[in-house]
mmCIF file of C-alpha atoms and ligand atoms in Angstrom:
data_model
loop_
_atom_site.group_PDB
_atom_site.id
_atom_site.type_symbol
_atom_site.label_atom_id
_atom_site.label_comp_id
_atom_site.label_asym_id
_atom_site.label_seq_id
_atom_site.Cartn_x
_atom_site.Cartn_y
_atom_site.Cartn_z
ATOM 1 C CA MET S 1 0.000 0.000 0.000
ATOM 2 C CA GLU S 2 2.823 2.396 0.896
ATOM 3 C CA ASP S 3 4.369 1.791 -2.495
ATOM 4 C CA VAL S 4 1.322 3.018 -4.402
ATOM 5 C CA LEU S 5 0.965 6.086 -2.160
ATOM 6 C CA LYS S 6 4.625 6.940 -2.823
ATOM 7 C CA LYS S 7 3.977 6.621 -6.569
ATOM 8 C CA ILE S 8 0.980 8.992 -6.265
ATOM 9 C CA PHE S 9 3.135 11.423 -4.278
ATOM 10 C CA ASP S 10 5.903 11.339 -6.895
ATOM 11 C CA ALA S 11 3.453 11.715 -9.777
ATOM 12 C CA VAL S 12 1.843 14.774 -8.136
ATOM 13 C CA LEU S 13 5.262 16.351 -7.577
ATOM 14 C CA GLU S 14 6.224 15.744 -11.199
ATOM 15 C CA GLY S 15 2.916 17.038 -12.543
ATOM 16 C CA ASP S 16 2.395 13.624 -14.144
ATOM 17 C CA PHE S 17 -1.408 13.555 -14.549
ATOM 18 C CA ALA S 18 -1.496 10.111 -16.169
ATOM 19 C CA GLY S 19 0.705 8.692 -13.407
ATOM 20 C CA VAL S 20 -1.537 10.163 -10.706
ATOM 21 C CA LYS S 21 -4.635 8.646 -12.303
ATOM 22 C CA VAL S 22 -3.161 5.181 -12.831
ATOM 23 C CA ASN S 23 -1.816 4.971 -9.290
ATOM 24 C CA VAL S 24 -4.925 6.432 -7.664
ATOM 25 C CA GLN S 25 -6.972 3.810 -9.515
ATOM 26 C CA THR S 26 -4.588 1.130 -8.233
ATOM 27 C CA ALA S 27 -5.017 2.511 -4.712
ATOM 28 C CA LEU S 28 -8.810 2.401 -5.066
ATOM 29 C CA ASP S 29 -8.675 -1.106 -6.486
ATOM 30 C CA THR S 30 -6.716 -2.146 -3.400
ATOM 31 C CA LYS S 31 -9.504 -0.712 -1.218
ATOM 32 C CA ILE S 32 -7.781 2.309 0.296
ATOM 33 C CA GLU S 33 -10.487 4.789 -0.628
ATOM 34 C CA PRO S 34 -10.631 6.517 2.807
ATOM 35 C CA ALA S 35 -6.962 7.432 2.484
ATOM 36 C CA MET S 36 -7.738 8.794 -1.009
ATOM 37 C CA LEU S 37 -10.449 11.062 0.235
ATOM 38 C CA ILE S 38 -8.081 12.519 2.812
ATOM 39 C CA ALA S 39 -5.546 12.949 0.004
ATOM 40 C CA ALA S 40 -8.178 14.778 -2.073
ATOM 41 C CA ARG S 41 -8.706 17.271 0.726
ATOM 42 C CA ALA S 42 -4.950 17.645 1.217
ATOM 43 C CA MET S 43 -4.619 18.279 -2.522
ATOM 44 C CA GLN S 44 -7.111 21.156 -2.285
ATOM 45 C CA SER S 45 -5.130 22.879 0.462
ATOM 46 C CA GLY S 46 -1.925 22.359 -1.523
ATOM 47 C CA MET S 47 -3.496 23.947 -4.582
ATOM 48 C CA ALA S 48 -4.379 27.059 -2.592
ATOM 49 C CA LEU S 49 -0.712 27.433 -1.647
ATOM 50 C CA LEU S 50 0.517 26.761 -5.185
ATOM 51 C CA LYS S 51 -1.758 29.338 -6.783
ATOM 52 C CA PRO S 52 0.248 32.525 -6.128
ATOM 53 C CA TYR S 53 3.432 30.887 -7.399
ATOM 54 C CA LEU S 54 1.816 29.755 -10.636
ATOM 55 C CA GLN S 55 0.174 33.071 -11.369
ATOM 56 C CA LYS S 56 2.103 35.378 -13.628
ATOM 57 C CA SER S 57 2.361 38.894 -12.320
ATOM 58 C CA ASN S 58 1.938 42.052 -14.400
ATOM 59 C CA VAL S 59 1.010 40.050 -17.463
ATOM 60 C CA LYS S 60 -1.808 41.036 -19.818
ATOM 61 C CA SER S 61 -4.793 38.691 -19.383
ATOM 62 C CA SER S 62 -4.817 35.807 -21.863
ATOM 63 C CA GLY S 63 -8.609 35.918 -21.823
ATOM 64 C CA LYS S 64 -11.537 35.478 -19.464
ATOM 65 C CA VAL S 65 -12.856 32.004 -18.587
ATOM 66 C CA VAL S 66 -16.033 31.096 -16.734
ATOM 67 C CA ILE S 67 -15.635 27.550 -15.402
ATOM 68 C CA GLY S 68 -17.790 25.162 -13.424
ATOM 69 C CA THR S 69 -18.772 21.566 -12.812
ATOM 70 C CA VAL S 70 -22.192 20.911 -14.296
ATOM 71 C CA LYS S 71 -25.466 20.448 -12.422
ATOM 72 C CA GLY S 72 -25.695 17.267 -10.341
ATOM 73 C CA ASP S 73 -21.928 16.764 -10.187
ATOM 74 C CA LEU S 74 -19.848 17.459 -7.071
ATOM 75 C CA HIS S 75 -16.405 16.502 -8.395
ATOM 76 C CA ASP S 76 -14.058 19.476 -8.525
ATOM 77 C CA ILE S 77 -10.454 18.337 -8.163
ATOM 78 C CA GLY S 78 -9.869 18.100 -11.924
ATOM 79 C CA LYS S 79 -11.816 21.302 -12.574
ATOM 80 C CA ASN S 80 -9.707 23.098 -9.966
ATOM 81 C CA LEU S 81 -6.510 21.853 -11.622
ATOM 82 C CA VAL S 82 -7.747 23.160 -14.964
ATOM 83 C CA SER S 83 -8.529 26.533 -13.342
ATOM 84 C CA LEU S 84 -5.116 26.635 -11.719
ATOM 85 C CA MET S 85 -3.273 25.853 -14.957
ATOM 86 C CA LEU S 86 -5.285 28.436 -16.913
ATOM 87 C CA GLU S 87 -4.740 31.039 -14.225
ATOM 88 C CA GLY S 88 -1.039 30.207 -14.241
ATOM 89 C CA ASP S 89 -1.014 30.996 -17.940
ATOM 90 C CA GLY S 90 -2.590 34.406 -17.458
ATOM 91 C CA PHE S 91 -6.286 33.641 -17.934
ATOM 92 C CA GLU S 92 -8.760 35.491 -15.731
ATOM 93 C CA ILE S 93 -10.924 32.849 -14.057
ATOM 94 C CA LYS S 94 -14.458 33.082 -12.745
ATOM 95 C CA ASP S 95 -15.023 29.738 -11.010
ATOM 96 C CA LEU S 96 -18.673 28.951 -10.314
ATOM 97 C CA GLY S 97 -17.860 25.815 -8.315
ATOM 98 C CA VAL S 98 -19.751 22.535 -8.516
ATOM 99 C CA ASP S 99 -23.357 21.498 -9.215
ATOM 100 C CA VAL S 100 -23.852 24.629 -11.302
ATOM 101 C CA PRO S 101 -27.383 24.987 -12.741
ATOM 102 C CA VAL S 102 -27.740 25.838 -16.421
ATOM 103 C CA GLU S 103 -29.479 29.110 -15.488
ATOM 104 C CA GLU S 104 -26.469 30.157 -13.413
ATOM 105 C CA PHE S 105 -24.063 29.564 -16.316
ATOM 106 C CA VAL S 106 -26.335 31.645 -18.573
ATOM 107 C CA ARG S 107 -26.681 34.437 -15.995
ATOM 108 C CA VAL S 108 -22.915 34.678 -15.469
ATOM 109 C CA LEU S 109 -22.200 34.571 -19.216
ATOM 110 C CA LYS S 110 -24.431 37.612 -19.676
ATOM 111 C CA GLU S 111 -22.796 39.396 -16.743
ATOM 112 C CA GLU S 112 -19.132 38.517 -17.278
ATOM 113 C CA LYS S 113 -19.006 38.216 -21.086
ATOM 114 C CA PRO S 114 -16.109 35.707 -20.965
ATOM 115 C CA ASP S 115 -14.131 34.515 -23.974
ATOM 116 C CA ILE S 116 -14.526 30.892 -22.912
ATOM 117 C CA LEU S 117 -17.072 28.821 -21.007
ATOM 118 C CA ALA S 118 -15.356 25.728 -19.545
ATOM 119 C CA LEU S 119 -17.517 22.816 -18.390
ATOM 120 C CA SER S 120 -16.352 19.861 -16.314
ATOM 121 C CA ALA S 121 -18.198 16.579 -15.600
ATOM 122 C CA LEU S 122 -16.981 13.392 -13.937
ATOM 123 C CA LEU S 123 -20.073 11.216 -14.088
ATOM 124 C CA THR S 124 -21.586 9.513 -17.114
ATOM 125 C CA THR S 125 -24.951 10.615 -15.714
ATOM 126 C CA THR S 126 -23.994 14.309 -15.540
ATOM 127 C CA MET S 127 -21.953 14.674 -18.738
ATOM 128 C CA GLN S 128 -25.273 15.011 -20.591
ATOM 129 C CA MET S 129 -25.774 18.232 -18.646
ATOM 130 C CA MET S 130 -22.985 19.693 -20.788
ATOM 131 C CA LYS S 131 -25.229 19.385 -23.837
ATOM 132 C CA THR S 132 -28.153 20.850 -21.888
ATOM 133 C CA THR S 133 -25.941 23.795 -20.915
ATOM 134 C CA ILE S 134 -24.687 24.353 -24.479
ATOM 135 C CA ASP S 135 -28.265 24.156 -25.789
ATOM 136 C CA ALA S 136 -29.374 26.755 -23.222
ATOM 137 C CA VAL S 137 -26.505 29.074 -24.189
ATOM 138 C CA THR S 138 -27.605 28.748 -27.828
ATOM 139 C CA ALA S 139 -31.275 29.316 -26.966
ATOM 140 C CA GLU S 140 -30.313 32.531 -25.136
ATOM 141 C CA GLY S 141 -28.590 33.797 -28.296
ATOM 142 C CA LEU S 142 -25.151 33.783 -26.651
ATOM 143 C CA ARG S 143 -23.510 30.937 -28.560
ATOM 144 C CA ASP S 144 -21.621 33.072 -31.089
ATOM 145 C CA GLN S 145 -20.208 35.274 -28.307
ATOM 146 C CA VAL S 146 -18.410 32.555 -26.348
ATOM 147 C CA LYS S 147 -16.234 29.531 -27.096
ATOM 148 C CA ILE S 148 -17.144 26.431 -25.112
ATOM 149 C CA MET S 149 -14.670 23.787 -23.975
ATOM 150 C CA VAL S 150 -15.463 20.609 -22.097
ATOM 151 C CA GLY S 151 -13.554 17.953 -20.180
ATOM 152 C CA GLY S 152 -13.648 15.367 -17.411
ATOM 153 C CA ALA S 153 -12.889 11.661 -17.170
ATOM 154 C CA PRO S 154 -15.893 10.302 -19.149
ATOM 155 C CA VAL S 155 -15.751 13.027 -21.818
ATOM 156 C CA THR S 156 -14.174 12.283 -25.207
ATOM 157 C CA GLU S 157 -13.316 14.374 -28.238
ATOM 158 C CA THR S 158 -16.109 12.610 -30.139
ATOM 159 C CA TYR S 159 -18.643 13.439 -27.428
ATOM 160 C CA ALA S 160 -17.464 17.050 -27.302
ATOM 161 C CA THR S 161 -17.977 17.428 -31.050
ATOM 162 C CA LYS S 162 -21.355 15.688 -30.880
ATOM 163 C CA ILE S 163 -22.752 18.105 -28.280
ATOM 164 C CA GLY S 164 -21.476 21.169 -30.142
ATOM 165 C CA ALA S 165 -18.504 22.168 -27.958
ATOM 166 C CA ASP S 166 -15.668 24.109 -29.602
ATOM 167 C CA GLY S 167 -12.892 22.370 -27.704
ATOM 168 C CA PHE S 168 -12.004 19.358 -25.565
ATOM 169 C CA SER S 169 -9.024 18.485 -23.426
ATOM 170 C CA PRO S 170 -8.287 15.207 -21.655
ATOM 171 C CA ASP S 171 -6.211 16.906 -18.953
ATOM 172 C CA ALA S 172 -5.416 20.194 -17.255
ATOM 173 C CA SER S 173 -2.170 20.862 -19.032
ATOM 174 C CA ARG S 174 -3.617 20.428 -22.524
ATOM 175 C CA ALA S 175 -6.637 22.537 -21.441
ATOM 176 C CA VAL S 176 -4.310 25.556 -21.575
ATOM 177 C CA THR S 177 -3.294 24.784 -25.166
ATOM 178 C CA VAL S 178 -6.931 24.301 -26.160
ATOM 179 C CA ALA S 179 -8.020 27.531 -24.449
ATOM 180 C CA LYS S 180 -5.260 29.488 -26.207
ATOM 181 C CA SER S 181 -6.215 28.054 -29.586
ATOM 182 C CA LEU S 182 -9.881 28.926 -28.988
ATOM 183 C CA ILE S 183 -8.937 32.516 -28.136
ATOM 184 C CA ASN S 184 -6.906 32.764 -31.335
ATOM 185 C CA SER S 185 -9.471 31.095 -33.595
HETATM 186 CO CO1 B1M B 1 -16.662 10.070 -7.329
HETATM 187 N N1 B1M B 1 -16.850 8.917 -8.892
HETATM 188 N N2 B1M B 1 -18.576 9.835 -6.942
HETATM 189 N N3 B1M B 1 -16.285 11.118 -5.761
HETATM 190 N N4 B1M B 1 -14.833 9.843 -7.725
HETATM 191 C C1 B1M B 1 -15.670 8.745 -9.733
HETATM 192 C C2 B1M B 1 -15.638 9.798 -10.829
HETATM 193 C C3 B1M B 1 -15.888 7.268 -10.281
HETATM 194 C C4 B1M B 1 -15.195 7.004 -11.626
HETATM 195 C C5 B1M B 1 -15.448 6.262 -9.178
HETATM 196 C C6 B1M B 1 -15.647 4.821 -9.608
HETATM 197 O O1 B1M B 1 -16.754 4.322 -9.612
HETATM 198 N N5 B1M B 1 -14.580 4.133 -9.956
HETATM 199 C C7 B1M B 1 -17.446 7.196 -10.355
HETATM 200 C C8 B1M B 1 -18.082 7.658 -11.671
HETATM 201 C C9 B1M B 1 -18.604 6.501 -12.496
HETATM 202 C C10 B1M B 1 -19.209 6.995 -13.755
HETATM 203 O O2 B1M B 1 -20.024 7.853 -13.797
HETATM 204 N N6 B1M B 1 -18.773 6.388 -14.835
HETATM 205 C C11 B1M B 1 -17.835 8.064 -9.174
HETATM 206 C C12 B1M B 1 -19.070 7.998 -8.497
HETATM 207 C C13 B1M B 1 -20.018 6.887 -8.961
HETATM 208 C C14 B1M B 1 -19.421 8.876 -7.455
HETATM 209 C C15 B1M B 1 -20.715 8.896 -6.648
HETATM 210 C C16 B1M B 1 -22.010 8.676 -7.464
HETATM 211 C C17 B1M B 1 -20.535 7.853 -5.534
HETATM 212 C C18 B1M B 1 -21.767 7.667 -4.676
HETATM 213 O O3 B1M B 1 -22.125 8.541 -3.924
HETATM 214 N N7 B1M B 1 -22.388 6.512 -4.863
HETATM 215 C C19 B1M B 1 -20.685 10.298 -6.009
HETATM 216 C C20 B1M B 1 -21.356 11.362 -6.904
HETATM 217 C C21 B1M B 1 -21.489 12.684 -6.213
HETATM 218 C C22 B1M B 1 -21.902 13.739 -7.221
HETATM 219 O O4 B1M B 1 -21.057 14.253 -7.936
HETATM 220 N N8 B1M B 1 -23.199 14.004 -7.278
HETATM 221 C C23 B1M B 1 -19.217 10.545 -5.951
HETATM 222 C C24 B1M B 1 -18.621 11.349 -4.994
HETATM 223 C C25 B1M B 1 -17.255 11.575 -4.887
HETATM 224 C C26 B1M B 1 -16.617 12.361 -3.760
HETATM 225 C C27 B1M B 1 -17.436 13.588 -3.336
HETATM 226 C C28 B1M B 1 -16.478 11.416 -2.566
HETATM 227 C C29 B1M B 1 -15.186 12.660 -4.334
HETATM 228 C C30 B1M B 1 -15.096 14.046 -5.046
HETATM 229 C C31 B1M B 1 -14.339 15.063 -4.202
HETATM 230 C C32 B1M B 1 -14.095 16.320 -4.998
HETATM 231 O O5 B1M B 1 -13.989 16.337 -6.213
HETATM 232 N N9 B1M B 1 -13.991 17.401 -4.250
HETATM 233 C C33 B1M B 1 -15.060 11.607 -5.409
HETATM 234 C C34 B1M B 1 -13.824 11.227 -6.001
HETATM 235 C C35 B1M B 1 -12.566 11.839 -5.392
HETATM 236 C C36 B1M B 1 -13.753 10.342 -7.105
HETATM 237 C C37 B1M B 1 -12.493 9.746 -7.773
HETATM 238 C C38 B1M B 1 -11.933 8.737 -6.777
HETATM 239 C C39 B1M B 1 -11.399 10.720 -8.167
HETATM 240 C C40 B1M B 1 -11.842 11.869 -9.062
HETATM 241 C C41 B1M B 1 -10.698 12.846 -9.159
HETATM 242 O O6 B1M B 1 -10.669 13.850 -8.468
HETATM 243 N N10 B1M B 1 -9.674 12.504 -9.992
HETATM 244 C C42 B1M B 1 -13.109 9.091 -9.091
HETATM 245 C C43 B1M B 1 -12.442 7.760 -9.455
HETATM 246 C C44 B1M B 1 -11.225 7.958 -10.311
HETATM 247 O O7 B1M B 1 -11.141 8.896 -11.106
HETATM 248 N N11 B1M B 1 -10.312 7.052 -10.163
HETATM 249 C C45 B1M B 1 -14.559 9.094 -8.819
HETATM 250 C C46 B1M B 1 -8.438 13.276 -10.074
HETATM 251 C C47 B1M B 1 -8.627 14.452 -11.048
HETATM 252 C C48 B1M B 1 -7.312 15.231 -11.166
HETATM 253 O O8 B1M B 1 -8.935 13.888 -12.314
HETATM 254 O O9 B1M B 1 -11.289 14.777 -12.227
HETATM 255 O O10 B1M B 1 -10.532 13.249 -14.127
HETATM 256 P P1 B1M B 1 -10.226 14.318 -13.151
HETATM 257 O O11 B1M B 1 -9.741 15.611 -13.942
HETATM 258 C C49 B1M B 1 -8.754 15.528 -14.943
HETATM 259 C C50 B1M B 1 -9.321 15.332 -16.352
HETATM 260 O O12 B1M B 1 -10.560 14.646 -16.379
HETATM 261 C C51 B1M B 1 -9.383 16.712 -16.904
HETATM 262 O O13 B1M B 1 -8.288 17.386 -16.307
HETATM 263 C C52 B1M B 1 -8.108 16.913 -14.966
HETATM 264 C C53 B1M B 1 -6.628 16.925 -14.674
HETATM 265 O O14 B1M B 1 -5.913 16.164 -15.591
HETATM 266 N N12 B1M B 1 -10.549 17.579 -16.728
HETATM 267 C C54 B1M B 1 -10.791 18.573 -17.624
HETATM 268 C C55 B1M B 1 -11.486 17.632 -15.769
HETATM 269 N N13 B1M B 1 -12.342 18.637 -16.009
HETATM 270 C C56 B1M B 1 -11.922 19.238 -17.142
HETATM 271 C C57 B1M B 1 -12.435 20.331 -17.835
HETATM 272 C C58 B1M B 1 -11.770 20.730 -19.023
HETATM 273 C C59 B1M B 1 -10.653 20.047 -19.471
HETATM 274 C C60 B1M B 1 -10.136 18.977 -18.791
HETATM 275 O O15 B1M B 1 -12.163 21.755 -19.785
HETATM 276 C C61 B1M B 1 -13.251 22.532 -19.365
#
């Protein structure tokens, strides 16, 4: 058990997302979920400390991003990593948190006028809420004013295209590349 926790620790330090996922899954498979949940909370406090170091100072904003985990979904570790990486690259982030209703996304889009709306979902049952959100943005006449990117463990490039998203990233680091390309498109 200690071996897998050490591998998770090393992968986090190295920013190795794939390594973290593989080893966390191994840890879960070996029934150490309680330890994982403590680790998840520890990760959150670590991210708060990392934030000021990753943020660039005195740099022109790369663009404004409204981000949130869709309605019905409480997972936010991946979404927070995406926020952190985008912020580190100079994006201005408005994070709406988890379990965000479609109406709230629409309200904030009207208020904040971001360049990008970023949606995260971790459950196969809630990923459909991404389509519901995109449809609502379209129905409100806002679709041509904002680029929409999606991500989260069950989300694929094919699914992203199918629901009408402009961009997809499988991880936080590539989310920055995708966001930059959406801004420049
Ligand atoms: Co939940 N959970 N969970 N969970 N949980 C999963 C996702 C699950 C795969 C576990 C399993 O069964 N093996 C499973 C989903 C199955 C499915 O739908 N196919 C599951 C389930 C079933 C549930 C509950 C229903 C359990 C229950 O109550 N019966 C419940 C649902 C609650 C709800 O949301 N309504 C639930 C609850 C929870 C906790 C609250 C206990 C906790 C969340 C704590 C938190 O987030 N604050 C939790 C956790 C921790 C997990 C696992 C163990 C870890 C998720 C995680 O944080 N991964 C997960 C199992 C697993 O993944 N091994 C599991 C690390 C994170 C860095 O990765 O979130 O994938 P990830 O983010 C990545 C990429 O996906 C991507 O970048 C990130 C960094 O690389 N990414 C984006 C994410 N968002 C992006 C957005 C982008 C771009 C990239 O652009 C906008």
